[in-house]
Amino acid sequence: MKKYDVIGIGNAIVDVFTQADDNFIEMMGIEKGIMQLVERERGEVLYAAMKDRVQAPGGSVANTIAGLGNLGLRTAFIGRVHDDALGRFYAKTLADGGTDFPNAPVPGGELPTSRSMIFVSPDGERSMNTYLGISSELGPEDVADTVAGDAALLFLEGYLYDKPKGKQAFERAAKLCRQAGGKAGIALSDPFCVDRHRDDFRRLVKDLDYVIGNEHEWSSLYQTDLSTALEQAARDAGMVVCTRSGDEVILVRGEETATVPVRRVVPVDATGAGDQFAAGFLYGLATGQDLHTAGRMGCVAAAEVISHFGARPETDLKALFRKEGLV
């Protein structure tokens, strides 16, 4: 019996939201609908330009872990924050939500807690401008044997590959988890991340137990059309999960395949849709569901989070699963 059902490892980022129209986004030179890394000076300019800011603990995998906590699983998150106001806010909010945060905020040093300035346009698209700060220093020394080795499932964030120390932390965590009998998987994060780390990610697809990506990420990984990419992925990976926005989810595990239709809803804020899909899917995986049920759970969780502002669920997800006949 593992201490944790699911542990995440990734960038510990405070999400700062504001609403902005397309004119403002263009005027500020923000690329709409994608995540961009920004330097500290650019981050300060964008932060100062935000009106009616709302902050919440974020980071892609951390959002997923929060969703799993909402579903009642035993969770932990491995990340790095500074001992400043945002870092203490981050750690406390995780703890209040029932997720262990084993690495205490770090005192001293020059880099502040990471933050992502998210501009949400009227169509629900989010334009994310992320200053990595201290989370970029996450390294293997932040991964304790007693934590990563005590997880039934480990969920890893592809963005960690943007820094050598993050890559080392990621690979140490996966090794500890799998050596202790757990399963480790990765979110491909975004097509640009895949472009930057294609060779590493192709190796990881073969080495890890499950890989989650959207249609653009899988096509980028294999540099071909989606159908051909998924055929190759199915040969390479233990389990393949592909989300097609507003269309369907395709899941493949050996000879088992499932296609789950997506129920279209008009998003209030698309932030966190992929993160909460992963939460629902991993809940299904952790509780022994078949692929089709796990995929449906992911879709229900994603639909909940895009129905409101913010990247984490505000409703009891298990109650929604019961309503859909999934539990």
PDB file of N, CA, C and O in Angstrom, residues 250-293:
ATOM      1  N   ILE A 250      -8.905   9.925 -27.781  1.00  0.00           N
ATOM      2  CA  ILE A 250      -8.489   8.614 -28.259  1.00  0.00           C
ATOM      3  C   ILE A 250      -7.524   8.024 -27.233  1.00  0.00           C
ATOM      4  O   ILE A 250      -6.549   8.667 -26.839  1.00  0.00           O
ATOM      5  N   LEU A 251      -7.799   6.800 -26.785  1.00  0.00           N
ATOM      6  CA  LEU A 251      -6.955   6.137 -25.798  1.00  0.00           C
ATOM      7  C   LEU A 251      -6.555   4.763 -26.320  1.00  0.00           C
ATOM      8  O   LEU A 251      -7.396   4.017 -26.860  1.00  0.00           O
ATOM      9  N   VAL A 252      -5.281   4.424 -26.170  1.00  0.00           N
ATOM     10  CA  VAL A 252      -4.762   3.150 -26.666  1.00  0.00           C
ATOM     11  C   VAL A 252      -3.857   2.538 -25.603  1.00  0.00           C
ATOM     12  O   VAL A 252      -2.947   3.195 -25.095  1.00  0.00           O
ATOM     13  N   ARG A 253      -4.114   1.252 -25.268  1.00  0.00           N
ATOM     14  CA  ARG A 253      -3.244   0.505 -24.369  1.00  0.00           C
ATOM     15  C   ARG A 253      -3.143  -0.912 -24.915  1.00  0.00           C
ATOM     16  O   ARG A 253      -4.054  -1.700 -24.776  1.00  0.00           O
ATOM     17  N   GLY A 254      -2.020  -1.207 -25.569  1.00  0.00           N
ATOM     18  CA  GLY A 254      -1.861  -2.510 -26.199  1.00  0.00           C
ATOM     19  C   GLY A 254      -2.928  -2.721 -27.255  1.00  0.00           C
ATOM     20  O   GLY A 254      -3.103  -1.912 -28.174  1.00  0.00           O
ATOM     21  N   GLU A 255      -3.697  -3.797 -27.102  1.00  0.00           N
ATOM     22  CA  GLU A 255      -4.769  -4.097 -28.053  1.00  0.00           C
ATOM     23  C   GLU A 255      -6.077  -3.395 -27.695  1.00  0.00           C
ATOM     24  O   GLU A 255      -7.033  -3.431 -28.461  1.00  0.00           O
ATOM     25  N   GLU A 256      -6.113  -2.757 -26.526  1.00  0.00           N
ATOM     26  CA  GLU A 256      -7.330  -2.079 -26.064  1.00  0.00           C
ATOM     27  C   GLU A 256      -7.343  -0.640 -26.577  1.00  0.00           C
ATOM     28  O   GLU A 256      -6.383   0.098 -26.412  1.00  0.00           O
ATOM     29  N   THR A 257      -8.438  -0.262 -27.208  1.00  0.00           N
ATOM     30  CA  THR A 257      -8.582   1.120 -27.680  1.00  0.00           C
ATOM     31  C   THR A 257      -9.953   1.642 -27.279  1.00  0.00           C
ATOM     32  O   THR A 257     -10.903   0.878 -27.084  1.00  0.00           O
ATOM     33  N   ALA A 258     -10.039   2.954 -27.157  1.00  0.00           N
ATOM     34  CA  ALA A 258     -11.319   3.589 -26.835  1.00  0.00           C
ATOM     35  C   ALA A 258     -11.349   4.968 -27.473  1.00  0.00           C
ATOM     36  O   ALA A 258     -10.333   5.665 -27.515  1.00  0.00           O
ATOM     37  N   THR A 259     -12.514   5.347 -27.979  1.00  0.00           N
ATOM     38  CA  THR A 259     -12.736   6.699 -28.486  1.00  0.00           C
ATOM     39  C   THR A 259     -13.928   7.280 -27.737  1.00  0.00           C
ATOM     40  O   THR A 259     -15.021   6.696 -27.734  1.00  0.00           O
ATOM     41  N   VAL A 260     -13.688   8.398 -27.084  1.00  0.00           N
ATOM     42  CA  VAL A 260     -14.708   9.013 -26.236  1.00  0.00           C
ATOM     43  C   VAL A 260     -15.115  10.352 -26.856  1.00  0.00           C
ATOM     44  O   VAL A 260     -14.262  11.238 -27.021  1.00  0.00           O
ATOM     45  N   PRO A 261     -16.365  10.532 -27.223  1.00  0.00           N
ATOM     46  CA  PRO A 261     -16.787  11.822 -27.788  1.00  0.00           C
ATOM     47  C   PRO A 261     -16.774  12.908 -26.717  1.00  0.00           C
ATOM     48  O   PRO A 261     -17.029  12.651 -25.543  1.00  0.00           O
ATOM     49  N   VAL A 262     -16.488  14.123 -27.135  1.00  0.00           N
ATOM     50  CA  VAL A 262     -16.469  15.265 -26.239  1.00  0.00           C
ATOM     51  C   VAL A 262     -17.779  16.019 -26.369  1.00  0.00           C
ATOM     52  O   VAL A 262     -18.220  16.333 -27.483  1.00  0.00           O
ATOM     53  N   ARG A 263     -18.406  16.292 -25.243  1.00  0.00           N
ATOM     54  CA  ARG A 263     -19.636  17.077 -25.237  1.00  0.00           C
ATOM     55  C   ARG A 263     -19.278  18.556 -25.318  1.00  0.00           C
ATOM     56  O   ARG A 263     -18.602  19.090 -24.438  1.00  0.00           O
ATOM     57  N   ARG A 264     -19.688  19.209 -26.362  1.00  0.00           N
ATOM     58  CA  ARG A 264     -19.287  20.602 -26.587  1.00  0.00           C
ATOM     59  C   ARG A 264     -19.990  21.544 -25.615  1.00  0.00           C
ATOM     60  O   ARG A 264     -21.203  21.477 -25.439  1.00  0.00           O
ATOM     61  N   VAL A 265     -19.208  22.419 -24.980  1.00  0.00           N
ATOM     62  CA  VAL A 265     -19.759  23.475 -24.140  1.00  0.00           C
ATOM     63  C   VAL A 265     -19.014  24.765 -24.473  1.00  0.00           C
ATOM     64  O   VAL A 265     -17.861  24.738 -24.897  1.00  0.00           O
ATOM     65  N   VAL A 266     -19.696  25.887 -24.317  1.00  0.00           N
ATOM     66  CA  VAL A 266     -19.049  27.180 -24.556  1.00  0.00           C
ATOM     67  C   VAL A 266     -18.210  27.528 -23.331  1.00  0.00           C
ATOM     68  O   VAL A 266     -18.733  27.627 -22.226  1.00  0.00           O
ATOM     69  N   PRO A 267     -16.901  27.680 -23.490  1.00  0.00           N
ATOM     70  CA  PRO A 267     -16.058  27.910 -22.311  1.00  0.00           C
ATOM     71  C   PRO A 267     -16.191  29.327 -21.769  1.00  0.00           C
ATOM     72  O   PRO A 267     -16.270  30.291 -22.513  1.00  0.00           O
ATOM     73  N   VAL A 268     -16.231  29.416 -20.438  1.00  0.00           N
ATOM     74  CA  VAL A 268     -16.085  30.700 -19.776  1.00  0.00           C
ATOM     75  C   VAL A 268     -14.596  31.063 -19.722  1.00  0.00           C
ATOM     76  O   VAL A 268     -14.215  32.215 -19.925  1.00  0.00           O
ATOM     77  N   ASP A 269     -13.765  30.062 -19.450  1.00  0.00           N
ATOM     78  CA  ASP A 269     -12.320  30.230 -19.345  1.00  0.00           C
ATOM     79  C   ASP A 269     -11.705  28.862 -19.598  1.00  0.00           C
ATOM     80  O   ASP A 269     -11.928  27.922 -18.838  1.00  0.00           O
ATOM     81  N   ALA A 270     -10.942  28.745 -20.694  1.00  0.00           N
ATOM     82  CA  ALA A 270     -10.376  27.446 -21.069  1.00  0.00           C
ATOM     83  C   ALA A 270      -9.161  27.051 -20.235  1.00  0.00           C
ATOM     84  O   ALA A 270      -8.632  25.953 -20.382  1.00  0.00           O
ATOM     85  N   THR A 271      -8.718  27.930 -19.332  1.00  0.00           N
ATOM     86  CA  THR A 271      -7.565  27.627 -18.502  1.00  0.00           C
ATOM     87  C   THR A 271      -7.792  26.338 -17.720  1.00  0.00           C
ATOM     88  O   THR A 271      -8.805  26.175 -17.055  1.00  0.00           O
ATOM     89  N   GLY A 272      -6.843  25.427 -17.800  1.00  0.00           N
ATOM     90  CA  GLY A 272      -6.908  24.217 -16.995  1.00  0.00           C
ATOM     91  C   GLY A 272      -7.681  23.070 -17.606  1.00  0.00           C
ATOM     92  O   GLY A 272      -7.798  22.004 -16.983  1.00  0.00           O
ATOM     93  N   ALA A 273      -8.196  23.223 -18.821  1.00  0.00           N
ATOM     94  CA  ALA A 273      -8.987  22.138 -19.418  1.00  0.00           C
ATOM     95  C   ALA A 273      -8.169  20.860 -19.548  1.00  0.00           C
ATOM     96  O   ALA A 273      -8.608  19.774 -19.145  1.00  0.00           O
ATOM     97  N   GLY A 274      -6.968  20.981 -20.105  1.00  0.00           N
ATOM     98  CA  GLY A 274      -6.117  19.796 -20.246  1.00  0.00           C
ATOM     99  C   GLY A 274      -5.670  19.250 -18.909  1.00  0.00           C
ATOM    100  O   GLY A 274      -5.570  18.028 -18.718  1.00  0.00           O
ATOM    101  N   ASP A 275      -5.412  20.143 -17.952  1.00  0.00           N
ATOM    102  CA  ASP A 275      -4.961  19.715 -16.625  1.00  0.00           C
ATOM    103  C   ASP A 275      -6.049  18.903 -15.921  1.00  0.00           C
ATOM    104  O   ASP A 275      -5.765  17.884 -15.278  1.00  0.00           O
ATOM    105  N   GLN A 276      -7.296  19.359 -16.028  1.00  0.00           N
ATOM    106  CA  GLN A 276      -8.374  18.643 -15.349  1.00  0.00           C
ATOM    107  C   GLN A 276      -8.816  17.410 -16.128  1.00  0.00           C
ATOM    108  O   GLN A 276      -9.292  16.436 -15.523  1.00  0.00           O
ATOM    109  N   PHE A 277      -8.652  17.423 -17.453  1.00  0.00           N
ATOM    110  CA  PHE A 277      -8.849  16.161 -18.176  1.00  0.00           C
ATOM    111  C   PHE A 277      -7.902  15.106 -17.609  1.00  0.00           C
ATOM    112  O   PHE A 277      -8.305  13.964 -17.339  1.00  0.00           O
ATOM    113  N   ALA A 278      -6.631  15.506 -17.412  1.00  0.00           N
ATOM    114  CA  ALA A 278      -5.643  14.567 -16.870  1.00  0.00           C
ATOM    115  C   ALA A 278      -6.058  14.081 -15.485  1.00  0.00           C
ATOM    116  O   ALA A 278      -5.882  12.903 -15.149  1.00  0.00           O
ATOM    117  N   ALA A 279      -6.631  14.984 -14.659  1.00  0.00           N
ATOM    118  CA  ALA A 279      -7.066  14.582 -13.323  1.00  0.00           C
ATOM    119  C   ALA A 279      -8.147  13.501 -13.401  1.00  0.00           C
ATOM    120  O   ALA A 279      -8.077  12.480 -12.701  1.00  0.00           O
ATOM    121  N   GLY A 280      -9.150  13.731 -14.234  1.00  0.00           N
ATOM    122  CA  GLY A 280     -10.209  12.729 -14.369  1.00  0.00           C
ATOM    123  C   GLY A 280      -9.689  11.413 -14.913  1.00  0.00           C
ATOM    124  O   GLY A 280     -10.024  10.327 -14.410  1.00  0.00           O
ATOM    125  N   PHE A 281      -8.847  11.494 -15.930  1.00  0.00           N
ATOM    126  CA  PHE A 281      -8.275  10.278 -16.518  1.00  0.00           C
ATOM    127  C   PHE A 281      -7.436   9.521 -15.493  1.00  0.00           C
ATOM    128  O   PHE A 281      -7.559   8.294 -15.352  1.00  0.00           O
ATOM    129  N   LEU A 282      -6.563  10.233 -14.762  1.00  0.00           N
ATOM    130  CA  LEU A 282      -5.702   9.565 -13.782  1.00  0.00           C
ATOM    131  C   LEU A 282      -6.503   8.978 -12.633  1.00  0.00           C
ATOM    132  O   LEU A 282      -6.128   7.945 -12.073  1.00  0.00           O
ATOM    133  N   TYR A 283      -7.618   9.630 -12.278  1.00  0.00           N
ATOM    134  CA  TYR A 283      -8.496   9.037 -11.271  1.00  0.00           C
ATOM    135  C   TYR A 283      -9.005   7.684 -11.769  1.00  0.00           C
ATOM    136  O   TYR A 283      -9.017   6.700 -11.023  1.00  0.00           O
ATOM    137  N   GLY A 284      -9.416   7.647 -13.019  1.00  0.00           N
ATOM    138  CA  GLY A 284      -9.862   6.379 -13.589  1.00  0.00           C
ATOM    139  C   GLY A 284      -8.757   5.331 -13.592  1.00  0.00           C
ATOM    140  O   GLY A 284      -8.980   4.168 -13.241  1.00  0.00           O
ATOM    141  N   LEU A 285      -7.554   5.749 -13.954  1.00  0.00           N
ATOM    142  CA  LEU A 285      -6.414   4.835 -13.980  1.00  0.00           C
ATOM    143  C   LEU A 285      -6.103   4.329 -12.569  1.00  0.00           C
ATOM    144  O   LEU A 285      -5.873   3.136 -12.354  1.00  0.00           O
ATOM    145  N   ALA A 286      -6.113   5.249 -11.595  1.00  0.00           N
ATOM    146  CA  ALA A 286      -5.771   4.885 -10.212  1.00  0.00           C
ATOM    147  C   ALA A 286      -6.799   3.960  -9.586  1.00  0.00           C
ATOM    148  O   ALA A 286      -6.462   3.177  -8.687  1.00  0.00           O
ATOM    149  N   THR A 287      -8.050   4.028 -10.051  1.00  0.00           N
ATOM    150  CA  THR A 287      -9.109   3.225  -9.445  1.00  0.00           C
ATOM    151  C   THR A 287      -9.486   2.017 -10.308  1.00  0.00           C
ATOM    152  O   THR A 287     -10.507   1.368 -10.062  1.00  0.00           O
ATOM    153  N   GLY A 288      -8.650   1.721 -11.323  1.00  0.00           N
ATOM    154  CA  GLY A 288      -8.811   0.491 -12.089  1.00  0.00           C
ATOM    155  C   GLY A 288      -9.912   0.486 -13.118  1.00  0.00           C
ATOM    156  O   GLY A 288     -10.418  -0.580 -13.503  1.00  0.00           O
ATOM    157  N   GLN A 289     -10.291   1.657 -13.630  1.00  0.00           N
ATOM    158  CA  GLN A 289     -11.355   1.728 -14.631  1.00  0.00           C
ATOM    159  C   GLN A 289     -10.832   1.322 -16.014  1.00  0.00           C
ATOM    160  O   GLN A 289      -9.635   1.379 -16.285  1.00  0.00           O
ATOM    161  N   ASP A 290     -11.749   0.926 -16.902  1.00  0.00           N
ATOM    162  CA  ASP A 290     -11.358   0.659 -18.289  1.00  0.00           C
ATOM    163  C   ASP A 290     -11.065   1.984 -18.998  1.00  0.00           C
ATOM    164  O   ASP A 290     -11.385   3.063 -18.484  1.00  0.00           O
ATOM    165  N   LEU A 291     -10.465   1.896 -20.171  1.00  0.00           N
ATOM    166  CA  LEU A 291     -10.028   3.108 -20.877  1.00  0.00           C
ATOM    167  C   LEU A 291     -11.191   4.040 -21.191  1.00  0.00           C
ATOM    168  O   LEU A 291     -11.068   5.258 -21.058  1.00  0.00           O
ATOM    169  N   HIS A 292     -12.318   3.488 -21.627  1.00  0.00           N
ATOM    170  CA  HIS A 292     -13.436   4.336 -22.017  1.00  0.00           C
ATOM    171  C   HIS A 292     -13.965   5.122 -20.806  1.00  0.00           C
ATOM    172  O   HIS A 292     -14.214   6.334 -20.896  1.00  0.00           O
ATOM    173  N   THR A 293     -14.097   4.454 -19.669  1.00  0.00           N
ATOM    174  CA  THR A 293     -14.579   5.131 -18.463  1.00  0.00           C
ATOM    175  C   THR A 293     -13.592   6.189 -18.001  1.00  0.00           C
ATOM    176  O   THR A 293     -13.981   7.308 -17.646  1.00  0.00           O
TER     177      THR A 293
END
